[in-house]
Amino acid sequence: MRNLLLASALSLIVVVPAQAQDATDPSILTVERVFANPSLAGPVARGVSLSPDGELVAFLRSREDDVNVQDLWAMSTEGGEPFKLIDARALVPDAGELSEAEIARRERMRISARGVVEYSWDQQGRYILAPLEGDVFLAEREGGTVRRLTETEADEIDAKVSPKGNYVSWVRDQDLVVYDLAAGAEQAVTTDGDGLITWATAEFIAQEEMDRDTGYWWSPDERFIAIQRTDESTVDVIPRLDITGGGATVIEQRYPRAGRPNAVVDLYVHDRTTGQRLKVDLGANPDVYLARVNWSADGNTLYVQRQSRDQKTLELIAVDPTTGQGRVIATQTSEAWVGLTHDFKALKDGNFIWSSEDSGWRHLYLHGPDGRRLRAITTGEYAVTGLNGVDERTGRVFFTASMRDGKEYPIEQQLFSASYRRTGRPAEITPRGGWWSASVNGTGTAYVGNYNDPDTPPQSALYAIDGERLAWIEENRLDENHPFWPYNARQRDPEFGTLQSDGETLHWQMSTPPGFDPSKTYPVVMQVYGGPSGGGVKRTWPSATTQLLTEAGYVVFRLDNRGEGYRSARFKQALYLTMGQPEIADQVLAADYLRTLPFVDDDRIAAMGWSYGGFMTLHMLTEPKMGLAAAISGAPVTDWSLYDTHYTERFMSTPEANPEGYAASDILDQLPLMTGRLLLMHGMADDNVIFENTTRVLNALQEKSLPFETMLYPGQRHGIRGNERGLHQWRTYLDFLDRTIGTRSPAAQD
């Protein structure tokens, strides 16, 4: 369940009572303006990356005439104006329908845009490869010419430039194809992909739950390609109605539910010099997860991370690509689960860096070629959130963390550096005060930094490694030319605070309406996700939808409960085997706190959430201690036995091993306890949280003659996409909240 956080759902949900707005006042933000072009976020650069030599920056930018279509832009790091490298509309004026495989892959990656949605460099920085609407285009850095490599009926997906830039590869019709750029010819590496057999593509579980979006990996010298083979014949068929505005289609979806068989995943190494393909020995037990695959710097070792089915063991296997034989060189274990990350880096001297939560916090460690841990690179009561770069010349690592002075500080994130040659105190590279993400170049001399805070929209710039800004990539200055400027004066900075629960510190944030008067009382909307994620309480630029809520007269409140955020292992594992219990207890604590505030109307509190947040809002509405007047539940999991293996079993084990936990989290028996009104929403083609999760609740509510409201979206999957449907969704929420806790609610008339 990759986070379709409230930021996703709450980028698509709002409440604006008509009575609360003066349509003639241009400073009041309206739902119609939020779902119009250009984007109120301004010109935000996405997917920013440096060329391998650090001389060029590439990034994706939404078109002004259609915020849902992206072009590829670039700029010199020495200055000058950005220039458009690939114009999506010029190359493909009439985008057709994507294949089901590509639609599903983009859904797993949470990509809703069209046009250029991803790209990649070769290691020399000569080319940028950009898949575009099912075909593959190659931009040459010298001269800026764009070369179309494919024009086929089938989609080419997961396209890559080989490390030395001699080849381009992609997956077509379930087989891997390599294209020789010099010869201008392609060759099929595999040929038997068909039906339930797929080559070089990450399986559903890997894409949706393991943050692994590819199924093949080039060696640095281009000799080998490690290739995944997936056999889905073992996976249960879950018939799913794909209901659209034009009718319904039955999809025989292979969906591995908790406790049921997974796909069989094997790994092979294709030797391009001999044409030989060897199967990698992943052990005698086939019921494991292929978690991560990496190559050593010299290409002589293939590193495979193998995770046990119960996810309590993660092993690192060093494989000889010429024989397929491997040996376990490092192991991580946990009594709950071992999380997966991308914090693995093979060094040129044969050592490698890998992160672990052995200390109770995720930290970076240096390992020798034999897997033996040599030293801790980072230590302290905080979690490393990402390995962002390595400078092997100076022995420095660059990482992000939510930390101040060696202690966790979850509402902010900075870029730090530390030596991997000795354990010491990390150095702050970026300043405090907001939220940074970064990508460091290969030489460790510069980084692309992305920053925002409550007063600063998302900005991107190129920085020297000492933090000096060298050039703006996208300044996105909030001035009179910015699309949000007319509404900025009415945006109030959020307030942050903490609560204590079971010895843990919970962080919250709250936004109040324009013209807030603490002597008056206001209704409250509690935004919630609640499940395992990166957390939602952050010192970041607020979404426009938050301002829509405050303009409607609501106090907007969010609490990151136990289990949510990049925190300690103990904090995250509080929900182990008991999902829906400690999280709800913490939200009750939040509701109790809200009712101590003199400006909160105790009888007018509602909750809204999507995905795990939908699961949470149902349980919050049926918890008498919450006392909610209303709840909006979008695409909720209502019975964890209906959800997939890797996610559900990580936190709940299997239905057979944990029947009490599964029974307690099932919402059906709790529905008669609803304390207020319910609005239930779902996409009618959802292939992640299957629509059955909602239909069983609809049926149970009707059988119990319990009133509720429903809004269903034909053709939509786990997220509701596009300005038109987003506008409809927000208007629906507007009306529902206004009638239940807003100006038209009975409590407001008392």
XYZ file of N, CA and C in Angstrom, residues 250-390:
423
model
N -15.130 -7.921 -16.979
C -14.641 -8.782 -15.911
C -13.141 -9.001 -16.116
N -12.342 -8.586 -15.141
C -10.893 -8.771 -15.175
C -10.550 -9.952 -14.273
N -9.924 -10.949 -14.845
C -9.481 -12.100 -14.052
C -8.123 -11.755 -13.446
N -8.158 -10.978 -12.384
C -6.927 -10.463 -11.803
C -6.250 -11.499 -10.919
N -4.947 -11.647 -11.131
C -4.146 -12.489 -10.252
C -3.740 -11.627 -9.059
N -4.376 -11.882 -7.924
C -4.194 -11.033 -6.753
C -3.847 -11.912 -5.553
N -2.613 -11.801 -5.021
C -2.190 -12.658 -3.907
C -2.671 -12.111 -2.562
N -3.766 -12.634 -2.063
C -4.306 -12.164 -0.790
C -3.548 -12.757 0.393
N -3.652 -12.079 1.522
C -2.941 -12.489 2.741
C -3.173 -13.963 3.039
N -2.067 -14.669 3.273
C -2.138 -16.086 3.593
C -2.212 -17.001 2.399
N -2.318 -16.446 1.187
C -2.467 -17.237 -0.029
C -1.143 -17.234 -0.813
N -1.029 -18.079 -1.858
C 0.244 -18.185 -2.587
C 0.614 -16.912 -3.347
N 1.896 -16.648 -3.367
C 2.455 -15.584 -4.190
C 2.846 -16.130 -5.560
N 3.208 -15.224 -6.454
C 3.818 -15.638 -7.714
C 5.181 -16.265 -7.438
N 5.610 -17.142 -8.316
C 6.941 -17.734 -8.212
C 7.904 -16.836 -8.992
N 8.877 -16.294 -8.292
C 9.825 -15.358 -8.889
C 11.211 -15.987 -8.900
N 11.799 -16.075 -10.079
C 13.165 -16.566 -10.231
C 14.034 -15.454 -10.799
N 15.331 -15.599 -10.605
C 16.284 -14.621 -11.118
C 17.311 -15.332 -11.986
N 17.572 -14.779 -13.149
C 18.546 -15.327 -14.091
C 19.591 -14.262 -14.415
N 20.747 -14.716 -14.861
C 21.784 -13.822 -15.372
C 22.031 -14.168 -16.831
N 21.814 -13.179 -17.690
C 22.069 -13.344 -19.121
C 23.448 -12.788 -19.438
N 24.299 -13.634 -20.013
C 25.647 -13.234 -20.407
C 25.598 -12.823 -21.873
N 25.815 -11.546 -22.152
C 25.673 -11.050 -23.515
C 26.839 -11.474 -24.410
N 27.966 -11.846 -23.803
C 29.105 -12.270 -24.627
C 28.930 -13.690 -25.136
N 28.270 -14.536 -24.361
C 28.104 -15.943 -24.743
C 26.673 -16.302 -25.122
N 25.735 -15.434 -24.736
C 24.330 -15.750 -24.970
C 23.761 -16.719 -23.959
N 24.578 -17.112 -22.977
C 24.147 -18.082 -21.975
C 23.280 -17.404 -20.912
N 22.272 -18.132 -20.431
C 21.411 -17.635 -19.361
C 21.454 -18.631 -18.212
N 21.879 -18.173 -17.019
C 22.010 -19.023 -15.841
C 20.983 -18.641 -14.790
N 20.417 -19.640 -14.134
C 19.493 -19.378 -13.044
C 20.274 -19.131 -11.760
N 19.900 -18.077 -11.049
C 20.555 -17.753 -9.782
C 19.964 -18.627 -8.683
N 20.819 -19.192 -7.867
C 20.374 -20.036 -6.761
C 19.892 -19.150 -5.614
N 18.561 -19.053 -5.455
C 17.974 -18.257 -4.378
C 17.594 -19.113 -3.179
N 18.024 -20.372 -3.168
C 17.743 -21.244 -2.037
C 16.670 -22.263 -2.350
N 16.513 -23.209 -1.433
C 15.589 -24.317 -1.659
C 14.133 -23.922 -1.482
N 13.876 -22.861 -0.728
C 12.502 -22.445 -0.466
C 12.077 -21.411 -1.508
N 11.124 -21.737 -2.380
C 10.720 -20.769 -3.400
C 9.789 -19.689 -2.861
N 9.245 -19.882 -1.647
C 8.280 -18.934 -1.092
C 9.008 -17.823 -0.343
N 9.775 -17.048 -1.095
C 10.528 -15.914 -0.559
C 10.279 -14.716 -1.464
N 10.800 -13.566 -1.053
C 10.667 -12.348 -1.854
C 12.021 -11.935 -2.431
N 12.039 -11.656 -3.731
C 13.205 -11.041 -4.358
C 13.090 -9.542 -4.079
N 13.816 -9.087 -3.066
C 13.600 -7.737 -2.551
C 14.381 -6.675 -3.325
N 15.693 -6.882 -3.474
C 16.548 -5.896 -4.144
C 17.627 -6.635 -4.926
N 18.087 -5.993 -6.007
C 19.184 -6.529 -6.813
C 20.133 -5.376 -7.128
N 21.419 -5.570 -6.866
C 22.444 -4.559 -7.152
C 23.696 -5.245 -7.684
N 24.501 -4.505 -8.418
C 25.775 -5.008 -8.912
C 26.926 -4.380 -8.135
N 28.016 -5.112 -8.019
C 29.250 -4.526 -7.491
C 29.778 -3.520 -8.500
N 30.687 -2.666 -8.050
C 31.214 -1.623 -8.927
C 31.953 -2.201 -10.126
N 32.603 -3.377 -9.961
C 33.342 -3.973 -11.080
C 32.491 -4.948 -11.896
N 31.267 -5.185 -11.482
C 30.380 -6.073 -12.233
C 30.651 -7.549 -12.018
N 31.539 -7.887 -11.088
C 31.885 -9.293 -10.868
C 31.008 -9.983 -9.825
N 30.222 -9.206 -9.105
C 29.348 -9.765 -8.078
C 27.954 -9.179 -8.210
N 26.976 -10.046 -8.136
C 25.579 -9.631 -8.122
C 25.072 -9.766 -6.689
N 24.613 -8.656 -6.129
C 24.093 -8.674 -4.761
C 22.571 -8.797 -4.803
N 22.060 -9.802 -4.114
C 20.622 -10.047 -4.076
C 20.150 -10.010 -2.631
N 19.115 -9.216 -2.358
C 18.498 -9.214 -1.038
C 17.279 -10.130 -1.078
N 17.321 -11.179 -0.260
C 16.256 -12.174 -0.184
C 15.529 -12.011 1.151
N 14.218 -11.804 1.049
C 13.409 -11.618 2.256
C 12.517 -12.837 2.476
N 12.460 -13.302 3.710
C 11.612 -14.450 4.025
C 10.141 -14.071 3.892
N 9.279 -15.085 3.709
C 7.847 -14.835 3.537
C 7.270 -14.102 4.754
N 7.740 -14.429 5.962
C 7.209 -13.737 7.146
C 7.877 -12.383 7.369
N 8.866 -12.037 6.550
C 9.552 -10.749 6.532
C 10.335 -10.454 7.810
N 10.629 -11.492 8.572
C 11.424 -11.310 9.781
C 12.914 -11.517 9.533
N 13.268 -11.933 8.314
C 14.667 -12.158 7.959
C 14.949 -11.567 6.586
N 16.025 -10.800 6.487
C 16.492 -10.239 5.222
C 17.951 -10.629 5.059
N 18.245 -11.360 3.971
C 19.601 -11.850 3.741
C 20.195 -11.216 2.495
N 21.472 -10.905 2.572
C 22.210 -10.388 1.424
C 23.055 -11.519 0.851
N 22.805 -11.843 -0.416
C 23.499 -12.941 -1.084
C 24.462 -12.363 -2.114
N 25.702 -12.790 -2.084
C 26.691 -12.415 -3.093
C 26.744 -13.533 -4.132
N 26.402 -13.203 -5.386
C 26.259 -14.194 -6.454
C 27.367 -14.018 -7.483
N 27.950 -15.124 -7.905
C 28.903 -15.128 -9.014
C 28.088 -15.188 -10.308
N 28.103 -14.140 -11.130
C 27.253 -14.126 -12.321
C 27.662 -15.142 -13.380
N 28.859 -15.676 -13.282
C 29.289 -16.660 -14.275
C 28.821 -18.071 -13.942
N 28.366 -18.272 -12.699
C 27.905 -19.608 -12.303
C 26.481 -19.602 -11.746
N 26.028 -18.458 -11.279
C 24.712 -18.372 -10.653
C 24.714 -18.792 -9.203
N 25.872 -19.201 -8.675
C 25.956 -19.649 -7.293
C 26.216 -18.463 -6.366
N 25.626 -18.527 -5.186
C 25.798 -17.435 -4.243
C 25.924 -17.921 -2.823
N 26.285 -17.002 -1.937
C 26.381 -17.305 -0.517
C 25.866 -16.110 0.275
N 25.225 -16.390 1.386
C 24.713 -15.341 2.258
C 25.884 -14.713 2.996
N 26.029 -13.400 2.882
C 27.158 -12.728 3.530
C 26.723 -11.776 4.644
N 25.429 -11.457 4.732
C 24.944 -10.596 5.815
C 23.459 -10.875 6.022
N 23.027 -10.780 7.269
C 21.639 -11.086 7.612
C 21.105 -10.057 8.601
N 19.857 -9.640 8.393
C 19.148 -8.783 9.342
C 17.891 -9.520 9.791
N 17.580 -9.442 11.093
C 16.399 -10.124 11.623
C 15.625 -9.189 12.546
N 14.364 -9.534 12.762
C 13.503 -8.777 13.669
C 12.408 -9.700 14.179
N 11.896 -9.418 15.383
C 10.776 -10.177 15.908
C 9.461 -9.732 15.277
N 9.460 -8.566 14.616
C 8.257 -8.071 13.933
C 8.471 -8.164 12.428
N 9.215 -7.222 11.847
C 9.540 -7.286 10.427
C 10.818 -6.499 10.162
N 11.505 -6.857 9.092
C 12.674 -6.117 8.620
C 12.229 -5.308 7.411
N 12.349 -3.989 7.502
C 11.918 -3.124 6.414
C 12.910 -3.115 5.262
N 12.392 -2.826 4.069
C 13.230 -2.715 2.876
C 13.546 -1.246 2.601
N 14.743 -0.988 2.115
C 15.143 0.373 1.757
C 15.953 0.312 0.465
N 16.373 1.477 0.009
C 17.311 1.574 -1.112
C 18.686 2.015 -0.618
N 18.961 1.775 0.662
C 20.207 2.224 1.275
C 21.310 1.188 1.119
N 21.585 0.795 -0.115
C 22.685 -0.129 -0.390
C 23.570 0.518 -1.446
N 24.867 0.543 -1.187
C 25.810 1.124 -2.143
C 27.086 0.300 -2.152
N 27.394 -0.302 -3.317
C 28.636 -1.047 -3.485
C 29.757 -0.069 -3.831
N 30.883 -0.168 -3.127
C 32.007 0.742 -3.327
C 33.074 0.103 -4.220
N 33.912 0.941 -4.788
C 34.928 0.459 -5.722
C 35.972 -0.416 -5.036
N 36.194 -0.225 -3.740
C 37.204 -1.021 -3.039
C 36.674 -2.385 -2.595
N 35.430 -2.702 -2.949
C 34.856 -3.994 -2.598
C 33.980 -3.959 -1.368
N 34.100 -2.904 -0.551
C 33.215 -2.759 0.595
C 31.828 -2.313 0.124
N 30.882 -2.303 1.033
C 29.569 -1.775 0.685
C 28.921 -1.125 1.902
N 27.990 -0.222 1.633
C 27.224 0.462 2.675
C 25.808 -0.103 2.653
N 25.276 -0.359 3.834
C 23.924 -0.914 3.952
C 23.325 -0.393 5.246
N 22.036 -0.148 5.257
C 21.391 0.355 6.469
C 20.715 -0.780 7.224
N 20.496 -0.547 8.523
C 19.874 -1.553 9.384
C 19.198 -0.851 10.553
N 18.173 -1.516 11.130
C 17.505 -1.025 12.333
C 17.917 -1.819 13.570
N 19.062 -2.466 13.524
C 19.504 -3.294 14.650
C 19.550 -2.509 15.958
N 19.877 -1.235 15.889
C 20.010 -0.416 17.095
C 18.669 0.090 17.605
N 17.604 -0.184 16.856
C 16.297 0.382 17.175
C 15.967 1.591 16.327
N 16.960 2.105 15.603
C 16.796 3.215 14.661
C 17.515 2.837 13.374
N 17.008 3.289 12.231
C 17.681 2.966 10.974
C 18.944 3.794 10.833
N 20.078 3.096 10.693
C 21.366 3.764 10.533
C 22.181 3.088 9.438
N 23.210 3.798 8.991
C 24.085 3.328 7.922
C 25.317 2.650 8.516
N 25.738 1.551 7.854
C 26.906 0.791 8.311
C 27.802 0.464 7.125
N 29.108 0.416 7.385
C 30.081 -0.009 6.381
C 30.367 -1.493 6.581
N 30.284 -2.243 5.481
C 30.549 -3.679 5.514
C 31.749 -4.000 4.627
N 32.486 -5.041 4.995
C 33.566 -5.526 4.158
C 33.037 -6.421 3.055
N 33.881 -6.807 2.087
C 33.447 -7.661 0.973
C 32.847 -8.986 1.426
N 33.256 -9.465 2.612
C 32.726 -10.730 3.128
C 31.420 -10.536 3.898
N 30.913 -9.295 3.943
C 29.671 -8.997 4.635
C 29.837 -8.588 6.078
N 31.021 -8.740 6.621
C 31.252 -8.396 8.026
C 31.089 -6.894 8.232
N 30.354 -6.526 9.283
C 30.146 -5.116 9.580
C 31.438 -4.520 10.138
N 31.937 -3.462 9.495
C 33.189 -2.838 9.905
C 32.981 -1.717 10.910
N 31.965 -0.883 10.670
C 31.705 0.208 11.617
C 30.349 0.836 11.331
N 29.838 1.511 12.338
C 28.644 2.340 12.158
C 29.054 3.671 11.535
N 28.318 4.093 10.542
C 28.570 5.395 9.917
C 27.757 6.469 10.625
N 26.533 6.138 11.005
C 25.679 7.066 11.748
C 25.186 6.375 13.016
N 24.970 7.154 14.063
C 24.427 6.650 15.318
C 23.542 7.733 15.925
N 22.667 7.339 16.846
C 21.846 8.323 17.542
C 20.387 7.937 17.561
N 19.599 8.698 18.279
C 18.170 8.435 18.418
C 17.401 9.163 17.321
N 17.688 8.778 16.109
C 17.002 9.288 14.927
C 17.150 8.255 13.828
N 16.306 8.352 12.810
C 16.352 7.396 11.704
C 16.886 8.069 10.445
N 17.822 7.410 9.779
C 18.238 7.836 8.446
C 17.081 7.548 7.491
N 16.669 8.540 6.716
C 15.531 8.358 5.810
C 15.946 8.066 4.383
N 17.215 8.257 4.059
C 17.654 7.928 2.711
C 19.140 8.127 2.534
N 19.764 7.237 1.749
C 21.162 7.387 1.348
C 21.156 8.128 0.021
N 21.679 9.362 0.010
C 21.520 10.249 -1.139
C 22.755 10.369 -2.012
N 23.885 9.849 -1.561
C 25.086 9.927 -2.387
C 26.308 9.497 -1.609
N 27.368 9.158 -2.353
C 28.633 8.730 -1.752
C 29.776 9.365 -2.536
